[in-house]
Each structure stands twice: as structure tokens, then as C-alpha cells.
mmCIF file of N, CA and C and ligand atoms in Angstrom:
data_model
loop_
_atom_site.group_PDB
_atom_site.id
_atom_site.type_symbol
_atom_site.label_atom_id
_atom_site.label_comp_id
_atom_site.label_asym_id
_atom_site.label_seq_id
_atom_site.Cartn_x
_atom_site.Cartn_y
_atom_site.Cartn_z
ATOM 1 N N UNK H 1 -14.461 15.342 62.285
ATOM 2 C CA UNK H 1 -13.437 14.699 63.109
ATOM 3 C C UNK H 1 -12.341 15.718 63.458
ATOM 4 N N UNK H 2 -11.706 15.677 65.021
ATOM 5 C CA UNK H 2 -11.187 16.836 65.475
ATOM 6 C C UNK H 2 -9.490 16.444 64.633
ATOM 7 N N UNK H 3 -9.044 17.222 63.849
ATOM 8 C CA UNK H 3 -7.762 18.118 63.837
ATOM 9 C C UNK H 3 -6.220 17.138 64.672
ATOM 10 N N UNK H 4 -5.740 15.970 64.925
ATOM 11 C CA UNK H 4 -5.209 15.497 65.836
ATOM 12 C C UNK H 4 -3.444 16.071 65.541
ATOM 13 N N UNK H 5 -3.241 16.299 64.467
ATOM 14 C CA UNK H 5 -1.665 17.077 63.979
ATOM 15 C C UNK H 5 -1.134 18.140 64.798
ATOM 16 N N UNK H 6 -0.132 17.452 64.933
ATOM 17 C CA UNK H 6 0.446 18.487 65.861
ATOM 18 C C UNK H 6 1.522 20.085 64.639
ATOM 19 N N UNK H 7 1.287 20.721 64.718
ATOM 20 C CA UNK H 7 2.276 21.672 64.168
ATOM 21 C C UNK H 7 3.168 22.392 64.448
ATOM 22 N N UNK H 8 4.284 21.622 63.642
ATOM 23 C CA UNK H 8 5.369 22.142 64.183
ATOM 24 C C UNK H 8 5.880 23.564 63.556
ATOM 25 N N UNK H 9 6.369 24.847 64.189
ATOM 26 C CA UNK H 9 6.750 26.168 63.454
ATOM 27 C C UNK H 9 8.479 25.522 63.776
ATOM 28 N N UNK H 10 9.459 25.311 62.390
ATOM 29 C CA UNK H 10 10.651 24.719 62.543
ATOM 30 C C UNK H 10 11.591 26.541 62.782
ATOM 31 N N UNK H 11 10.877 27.674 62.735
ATOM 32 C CA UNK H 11 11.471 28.831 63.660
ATOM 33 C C UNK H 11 11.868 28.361 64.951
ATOM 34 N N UNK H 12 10.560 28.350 65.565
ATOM 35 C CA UNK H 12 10.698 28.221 67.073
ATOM 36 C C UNK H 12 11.423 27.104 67.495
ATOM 37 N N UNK H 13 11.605 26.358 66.956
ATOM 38 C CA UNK H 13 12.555 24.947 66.799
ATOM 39 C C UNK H 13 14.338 25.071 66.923
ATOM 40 N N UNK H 14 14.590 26.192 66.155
ATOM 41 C CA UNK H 14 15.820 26.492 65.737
ATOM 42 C C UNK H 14 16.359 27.717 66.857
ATOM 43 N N UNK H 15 15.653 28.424 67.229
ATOM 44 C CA UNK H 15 15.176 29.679 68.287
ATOM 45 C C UNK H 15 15.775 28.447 69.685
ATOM 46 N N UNK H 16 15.353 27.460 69.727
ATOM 47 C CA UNK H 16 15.644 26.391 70.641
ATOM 48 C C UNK H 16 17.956 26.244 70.776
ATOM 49 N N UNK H 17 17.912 26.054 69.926
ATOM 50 C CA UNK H 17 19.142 26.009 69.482
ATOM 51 C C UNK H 17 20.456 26.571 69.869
ATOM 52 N N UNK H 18 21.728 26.182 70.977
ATOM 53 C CA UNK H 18 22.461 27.354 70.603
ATOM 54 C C UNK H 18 24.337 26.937 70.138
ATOM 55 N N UNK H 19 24.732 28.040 70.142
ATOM 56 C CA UNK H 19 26.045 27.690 68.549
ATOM 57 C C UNK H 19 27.082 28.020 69.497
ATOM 58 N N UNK H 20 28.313 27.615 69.061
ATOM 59 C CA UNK H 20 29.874 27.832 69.982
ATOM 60 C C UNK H 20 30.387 28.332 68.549
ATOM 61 N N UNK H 21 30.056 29.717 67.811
ATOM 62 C CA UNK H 21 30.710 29.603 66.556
ATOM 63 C C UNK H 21 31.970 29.233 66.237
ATOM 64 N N UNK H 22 32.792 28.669 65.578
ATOM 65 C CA UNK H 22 34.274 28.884 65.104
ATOM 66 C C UNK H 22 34.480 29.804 64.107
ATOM 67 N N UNK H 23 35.855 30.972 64.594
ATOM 68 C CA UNK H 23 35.804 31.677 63.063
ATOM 69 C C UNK H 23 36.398 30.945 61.644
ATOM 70 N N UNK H 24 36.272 29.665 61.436
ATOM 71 C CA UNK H 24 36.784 28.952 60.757
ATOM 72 C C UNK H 24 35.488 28.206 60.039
ATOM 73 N N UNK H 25 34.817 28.908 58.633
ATOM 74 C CA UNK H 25 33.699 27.658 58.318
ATOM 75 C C UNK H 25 34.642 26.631 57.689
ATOM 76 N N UNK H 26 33.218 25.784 58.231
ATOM 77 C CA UNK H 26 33.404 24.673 58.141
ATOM 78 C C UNK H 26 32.453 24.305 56.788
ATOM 79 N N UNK H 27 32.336 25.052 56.191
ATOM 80 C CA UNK H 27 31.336 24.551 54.987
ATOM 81 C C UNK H 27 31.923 25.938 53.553
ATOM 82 N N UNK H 28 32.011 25.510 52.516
ATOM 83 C CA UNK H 28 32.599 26.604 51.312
ATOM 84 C C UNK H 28 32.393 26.509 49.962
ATOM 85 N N UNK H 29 31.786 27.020 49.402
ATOM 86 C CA UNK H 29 31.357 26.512 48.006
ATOM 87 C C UNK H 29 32.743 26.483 47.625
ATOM 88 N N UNK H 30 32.751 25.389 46.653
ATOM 89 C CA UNK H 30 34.346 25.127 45.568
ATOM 90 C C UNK H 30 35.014 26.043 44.927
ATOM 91 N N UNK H 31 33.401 26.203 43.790
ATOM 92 C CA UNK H 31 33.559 27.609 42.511
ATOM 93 C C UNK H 31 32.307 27.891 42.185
ATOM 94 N N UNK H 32 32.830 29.113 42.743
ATOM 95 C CA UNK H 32 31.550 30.120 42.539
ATOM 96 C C UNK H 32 31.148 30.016 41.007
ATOM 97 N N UNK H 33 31.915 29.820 39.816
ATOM 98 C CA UNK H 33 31.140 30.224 38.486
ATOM 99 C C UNK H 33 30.606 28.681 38.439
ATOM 100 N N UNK H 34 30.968 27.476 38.913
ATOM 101 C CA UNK H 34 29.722 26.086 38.511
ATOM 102 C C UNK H 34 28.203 26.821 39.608
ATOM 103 N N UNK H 35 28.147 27.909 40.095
ATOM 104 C CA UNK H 35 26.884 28.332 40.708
ATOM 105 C C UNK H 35 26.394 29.043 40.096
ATOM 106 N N UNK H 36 27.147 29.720 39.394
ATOM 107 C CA UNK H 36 26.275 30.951 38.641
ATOM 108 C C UNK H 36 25.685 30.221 37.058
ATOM 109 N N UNK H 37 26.420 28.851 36.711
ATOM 110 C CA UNK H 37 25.368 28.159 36.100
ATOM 111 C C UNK H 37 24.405 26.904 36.632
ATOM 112 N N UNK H 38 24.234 27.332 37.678
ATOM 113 C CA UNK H 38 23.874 25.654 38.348
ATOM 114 C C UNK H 38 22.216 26.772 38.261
ATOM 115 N N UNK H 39 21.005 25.804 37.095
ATOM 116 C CA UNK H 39 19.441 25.996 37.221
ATOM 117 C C UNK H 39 18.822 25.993 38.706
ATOM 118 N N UNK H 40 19.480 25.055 39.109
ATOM 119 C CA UNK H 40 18.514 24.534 40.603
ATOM 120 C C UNK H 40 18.453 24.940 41.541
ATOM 121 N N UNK H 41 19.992 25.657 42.220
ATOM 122 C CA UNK H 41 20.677 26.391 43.040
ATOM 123 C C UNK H 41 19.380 25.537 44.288
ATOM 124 N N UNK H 42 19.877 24.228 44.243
ATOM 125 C CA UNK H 42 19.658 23.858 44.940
ATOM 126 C C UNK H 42 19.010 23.995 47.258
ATOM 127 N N UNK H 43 20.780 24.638 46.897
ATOM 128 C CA UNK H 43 21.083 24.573 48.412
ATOM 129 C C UNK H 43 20.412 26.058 48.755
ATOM 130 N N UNK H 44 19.719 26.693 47.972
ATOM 131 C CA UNK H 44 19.044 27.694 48.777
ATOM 132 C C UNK H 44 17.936 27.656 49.404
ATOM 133 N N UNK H 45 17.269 26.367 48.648
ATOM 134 C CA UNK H 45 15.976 25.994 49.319
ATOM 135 C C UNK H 45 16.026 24.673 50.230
ATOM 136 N N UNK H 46 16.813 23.991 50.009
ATOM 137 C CA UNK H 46 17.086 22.445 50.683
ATOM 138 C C UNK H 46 17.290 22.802 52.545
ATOM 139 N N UNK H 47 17.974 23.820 52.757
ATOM 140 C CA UNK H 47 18.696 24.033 53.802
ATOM 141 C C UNK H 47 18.043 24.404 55.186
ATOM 142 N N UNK H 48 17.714 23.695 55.800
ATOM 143 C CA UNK H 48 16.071 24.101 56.871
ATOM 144 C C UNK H 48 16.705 25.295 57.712
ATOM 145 N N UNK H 49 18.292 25.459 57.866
ATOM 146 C CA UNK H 49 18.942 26.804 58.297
ATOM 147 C C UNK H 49 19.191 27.968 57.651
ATOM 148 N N UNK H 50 18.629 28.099 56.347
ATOM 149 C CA UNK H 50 18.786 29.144 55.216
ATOM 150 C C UNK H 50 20.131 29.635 55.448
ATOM 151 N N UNK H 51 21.098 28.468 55.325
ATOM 152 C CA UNK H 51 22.633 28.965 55.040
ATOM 153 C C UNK H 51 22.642 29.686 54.261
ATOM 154 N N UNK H 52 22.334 29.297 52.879
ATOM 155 C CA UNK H 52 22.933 29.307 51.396
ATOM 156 C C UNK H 52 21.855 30.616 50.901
ATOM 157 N N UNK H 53 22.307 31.884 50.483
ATOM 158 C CA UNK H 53 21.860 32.823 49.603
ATOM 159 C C UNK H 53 22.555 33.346 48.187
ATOM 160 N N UNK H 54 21.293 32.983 47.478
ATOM 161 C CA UNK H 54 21.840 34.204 46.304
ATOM 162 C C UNK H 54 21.668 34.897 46.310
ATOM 163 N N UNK H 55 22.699 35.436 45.992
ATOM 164 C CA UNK H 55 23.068 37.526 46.198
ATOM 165 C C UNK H 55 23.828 37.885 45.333
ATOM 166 N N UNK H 56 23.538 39.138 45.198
ATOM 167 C CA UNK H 56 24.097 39.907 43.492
ATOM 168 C C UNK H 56 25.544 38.849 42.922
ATOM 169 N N UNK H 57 24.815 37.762 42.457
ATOM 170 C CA UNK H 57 25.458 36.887 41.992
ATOM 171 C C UNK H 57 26.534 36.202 42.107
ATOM 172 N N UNK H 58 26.250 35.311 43.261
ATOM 173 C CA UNK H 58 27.079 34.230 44.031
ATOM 174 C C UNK H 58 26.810 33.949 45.187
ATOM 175 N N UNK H 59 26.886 32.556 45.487
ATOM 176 C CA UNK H 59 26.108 32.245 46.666
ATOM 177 C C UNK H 59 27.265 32.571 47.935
ATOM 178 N N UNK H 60 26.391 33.527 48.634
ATOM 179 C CA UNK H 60 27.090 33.597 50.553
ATOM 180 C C UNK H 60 26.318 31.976 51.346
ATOM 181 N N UNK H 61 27.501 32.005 52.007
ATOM 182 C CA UNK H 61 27.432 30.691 52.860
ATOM 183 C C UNK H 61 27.376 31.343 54.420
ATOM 184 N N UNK H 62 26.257 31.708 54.905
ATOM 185 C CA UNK H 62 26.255 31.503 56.265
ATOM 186 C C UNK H 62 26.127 30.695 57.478
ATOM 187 N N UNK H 63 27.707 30.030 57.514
ATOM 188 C CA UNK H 63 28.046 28.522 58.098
ATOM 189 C C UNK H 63 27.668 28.696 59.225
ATOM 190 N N UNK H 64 27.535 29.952 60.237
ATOM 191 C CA UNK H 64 27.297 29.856 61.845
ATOM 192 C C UNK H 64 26.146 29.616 62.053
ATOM 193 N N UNK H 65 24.834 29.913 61.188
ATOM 194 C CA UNK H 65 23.409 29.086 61.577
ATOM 195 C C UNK H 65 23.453 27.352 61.092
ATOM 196 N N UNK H 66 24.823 26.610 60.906
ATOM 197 C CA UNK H 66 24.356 25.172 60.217
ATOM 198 C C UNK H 66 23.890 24.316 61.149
ATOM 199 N N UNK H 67 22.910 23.663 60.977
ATOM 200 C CA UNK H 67 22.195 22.486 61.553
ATOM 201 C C UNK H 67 23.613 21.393 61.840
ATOM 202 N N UNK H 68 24.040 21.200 60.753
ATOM 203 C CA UNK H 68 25.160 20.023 60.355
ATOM 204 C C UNK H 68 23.796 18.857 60.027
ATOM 205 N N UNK H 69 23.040 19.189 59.493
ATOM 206 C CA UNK H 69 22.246 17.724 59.027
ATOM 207 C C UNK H 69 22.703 17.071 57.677
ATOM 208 N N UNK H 70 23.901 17.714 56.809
ATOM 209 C CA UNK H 70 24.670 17.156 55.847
ATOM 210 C C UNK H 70 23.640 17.300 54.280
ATOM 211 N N UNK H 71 22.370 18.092 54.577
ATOM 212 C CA UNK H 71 21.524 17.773 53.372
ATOM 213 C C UNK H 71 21.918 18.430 52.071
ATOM 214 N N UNK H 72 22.825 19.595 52.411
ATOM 215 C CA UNK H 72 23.047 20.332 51.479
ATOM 216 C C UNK H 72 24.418 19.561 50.602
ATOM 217 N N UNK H 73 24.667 19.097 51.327
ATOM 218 C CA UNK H 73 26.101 17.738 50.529
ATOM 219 C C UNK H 73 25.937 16.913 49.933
ATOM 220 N N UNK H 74 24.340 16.438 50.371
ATOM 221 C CA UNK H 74 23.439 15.265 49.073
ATOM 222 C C UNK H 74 23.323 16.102 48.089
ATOM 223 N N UNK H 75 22.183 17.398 48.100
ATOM 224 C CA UNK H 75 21.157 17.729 47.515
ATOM 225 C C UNK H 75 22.313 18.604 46.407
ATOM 226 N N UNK H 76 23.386 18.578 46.392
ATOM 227 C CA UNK H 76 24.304 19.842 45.556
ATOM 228 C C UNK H 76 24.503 18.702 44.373
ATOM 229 N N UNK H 77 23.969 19.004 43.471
ATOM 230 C CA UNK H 77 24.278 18.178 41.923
ATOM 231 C C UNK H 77 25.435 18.405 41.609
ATOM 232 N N UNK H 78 26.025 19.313 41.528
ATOM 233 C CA UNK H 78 27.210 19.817 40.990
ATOM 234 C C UNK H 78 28.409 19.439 42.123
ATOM 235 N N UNK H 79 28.233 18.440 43.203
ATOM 236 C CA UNK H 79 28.917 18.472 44.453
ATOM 237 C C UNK H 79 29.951 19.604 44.629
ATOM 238 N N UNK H 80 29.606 20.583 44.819
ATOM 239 C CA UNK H 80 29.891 21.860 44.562
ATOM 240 C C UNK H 80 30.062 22.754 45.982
ATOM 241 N N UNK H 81 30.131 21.718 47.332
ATOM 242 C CA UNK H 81 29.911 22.357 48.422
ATOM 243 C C UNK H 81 31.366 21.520 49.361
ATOM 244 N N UNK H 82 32.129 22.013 49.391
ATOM 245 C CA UNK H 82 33.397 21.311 50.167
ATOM 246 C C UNK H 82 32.566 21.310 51.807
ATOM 247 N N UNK H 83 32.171 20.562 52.178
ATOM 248 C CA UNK H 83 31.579 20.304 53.429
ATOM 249 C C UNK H 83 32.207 19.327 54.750
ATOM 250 N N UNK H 84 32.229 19.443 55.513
ATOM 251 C CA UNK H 84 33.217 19.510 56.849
ATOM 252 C C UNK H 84 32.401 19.446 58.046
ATOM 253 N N UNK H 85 32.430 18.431 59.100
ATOM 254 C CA UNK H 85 31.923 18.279 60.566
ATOM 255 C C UNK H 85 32.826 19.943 60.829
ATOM 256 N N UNK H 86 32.179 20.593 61.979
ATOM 257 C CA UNK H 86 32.516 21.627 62.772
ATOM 258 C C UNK H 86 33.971 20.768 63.608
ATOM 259 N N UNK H 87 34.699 21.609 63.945
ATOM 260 C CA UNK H 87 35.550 21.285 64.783
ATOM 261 C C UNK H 87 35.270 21.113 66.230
ATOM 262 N N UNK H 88 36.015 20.235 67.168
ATOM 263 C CA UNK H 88 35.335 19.538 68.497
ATOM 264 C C UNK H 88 35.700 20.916 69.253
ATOM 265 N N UNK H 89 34.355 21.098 70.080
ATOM 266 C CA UNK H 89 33.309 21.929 70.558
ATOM 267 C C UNK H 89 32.702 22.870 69.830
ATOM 268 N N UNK H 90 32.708 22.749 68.477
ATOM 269 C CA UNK H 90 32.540 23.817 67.798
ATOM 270 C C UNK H 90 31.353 23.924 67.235
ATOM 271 N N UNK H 91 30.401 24.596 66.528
ATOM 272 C CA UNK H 91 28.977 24.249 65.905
ATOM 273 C C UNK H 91 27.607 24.329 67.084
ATOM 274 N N UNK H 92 26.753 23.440 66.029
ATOM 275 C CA UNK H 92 25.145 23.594 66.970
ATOM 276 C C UNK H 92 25.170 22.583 68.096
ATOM 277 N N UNK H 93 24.691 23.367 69.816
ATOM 278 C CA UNK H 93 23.851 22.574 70.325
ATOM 279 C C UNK H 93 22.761 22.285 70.496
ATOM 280 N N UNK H 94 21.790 20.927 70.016
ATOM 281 C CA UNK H 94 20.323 20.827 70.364
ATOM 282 C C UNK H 94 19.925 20.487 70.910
ATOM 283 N N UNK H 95 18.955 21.432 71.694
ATOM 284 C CA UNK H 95 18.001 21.488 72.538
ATOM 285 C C UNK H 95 16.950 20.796 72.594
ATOM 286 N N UNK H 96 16.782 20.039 73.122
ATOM 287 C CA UNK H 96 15.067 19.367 72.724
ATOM 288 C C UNK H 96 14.185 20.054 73.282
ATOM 289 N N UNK H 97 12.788 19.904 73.054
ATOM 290 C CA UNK H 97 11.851 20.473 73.538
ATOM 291 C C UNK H 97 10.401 20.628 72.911
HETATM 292 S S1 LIG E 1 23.238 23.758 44.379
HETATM 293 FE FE1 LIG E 1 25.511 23.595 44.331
HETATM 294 S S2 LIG E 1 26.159 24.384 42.342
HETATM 295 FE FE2 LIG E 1 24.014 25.001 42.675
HETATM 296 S S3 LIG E 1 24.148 27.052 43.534
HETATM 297 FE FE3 LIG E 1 24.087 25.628 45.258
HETATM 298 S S4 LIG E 1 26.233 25.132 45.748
HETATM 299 FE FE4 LIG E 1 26.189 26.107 43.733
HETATM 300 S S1 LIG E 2 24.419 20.789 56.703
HETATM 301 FE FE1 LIG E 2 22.189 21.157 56.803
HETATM 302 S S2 LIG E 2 21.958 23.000 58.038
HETATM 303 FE FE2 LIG E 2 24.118 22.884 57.425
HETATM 304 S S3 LIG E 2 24.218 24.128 55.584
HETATM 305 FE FE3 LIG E 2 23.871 22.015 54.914
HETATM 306 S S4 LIG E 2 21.629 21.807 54.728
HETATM 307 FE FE4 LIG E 2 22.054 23.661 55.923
#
């Protein structure tokens, strides 16, 4: 039976996408040391925009790729992410397609 799934590459998806940055994020971890014990470090994998990196120990927040889909504000156990709508015109526009 033929294959009927469509597949989506969520690159080319985001590649779709474009940003009005503000130099003002809008997204900031609290405290850095509840990260450097947080097991899960959640928001590095949750984030379909790979905001969130660990790096020589402490997470960088790269707010100008954010979706704003809010997942990383659930998914933070430690609610550990002071999180913020972009300011008006500010942030992602999406493209459909
Ligand atoms: S999930 Fe929360 S506490 Fe853990 S590393 Fe990320 S921001 Fe820090
Ligand atoms: S709101 Fe969504 S896209 Fe923005 S940093 Fe959080 S998980 Fe990533």
C-alpha cells in the first residue's frame, strides 16, 4: 500500500518565516545557577526554534529566532524562563505555505 504521509522538513518551514527583530528580548532566563542544576534542561530540546543552548555552562537565549509558541514557558519545571509576547510590530511573521 502506497506511502500517503505527507513530510514535513520543519527547516524549510521556518526558512518560510520572517522577523522585525527588537533589540529588546523578550524572553530571559531568571537564574542562571537553578540551570546549571536543572537534569532536564528542558528548553533545549522542547524549542522547535533552537532558542535555548547550553554553552560552557549556562544557557544563551537566542530570542530573535522565537516562534512565540509559548512551549518553552510550559515545558520549564523550574519556571525558570521570564517570558513575554514581543512588543507590537515586533517578533515572527508567518508565512503559510
Ligand atoms: S529547563 Fe528551565 S531551569 Fe532547566 S535549563 Fe532550561 S531554563 Fe534552565
Ligand atoms: S516560545 Fe516557542 S519558539 Fe519561542 S523560545 Fe519558547 S519554545 Fe522556542
Amino acid at each position: 500500500m502506497e506511502d500517503t504521509k505527507v513530510k514535513v522538513n520543519i527547516d524549510d518551514k521556518l526558512y518560510l518565516n520572517t522577523y522585525n527583530v527588537d533589540t529588546l528580548p523578550h524572553l530571559a532566563i531568571k537564574d542562571q545557577k537553578i540551570c546549571e542544576t536543572c537534569k532536564e534542561k528542558t528548553c533545549t530540546f522542547i524549542c522547535p526554534a533552537r532558542v535555548y543552548e547550553w554553552k560552557d555552562g549556562h544557557v544563551t537565549v537566542g530570542y530573535e529566532g522565537c516562534l512565540e509558541c509559548g512551549a518553552c514557558r510550559i515545558a520549564c519545571s523550574h519556571d525558570n524562563i521570564d517570558w513575554n509576547f514581543t512588543r507590537g510590530g515586533f517578533g515572527i511573521q508567518f508565512r503559510l505555505a
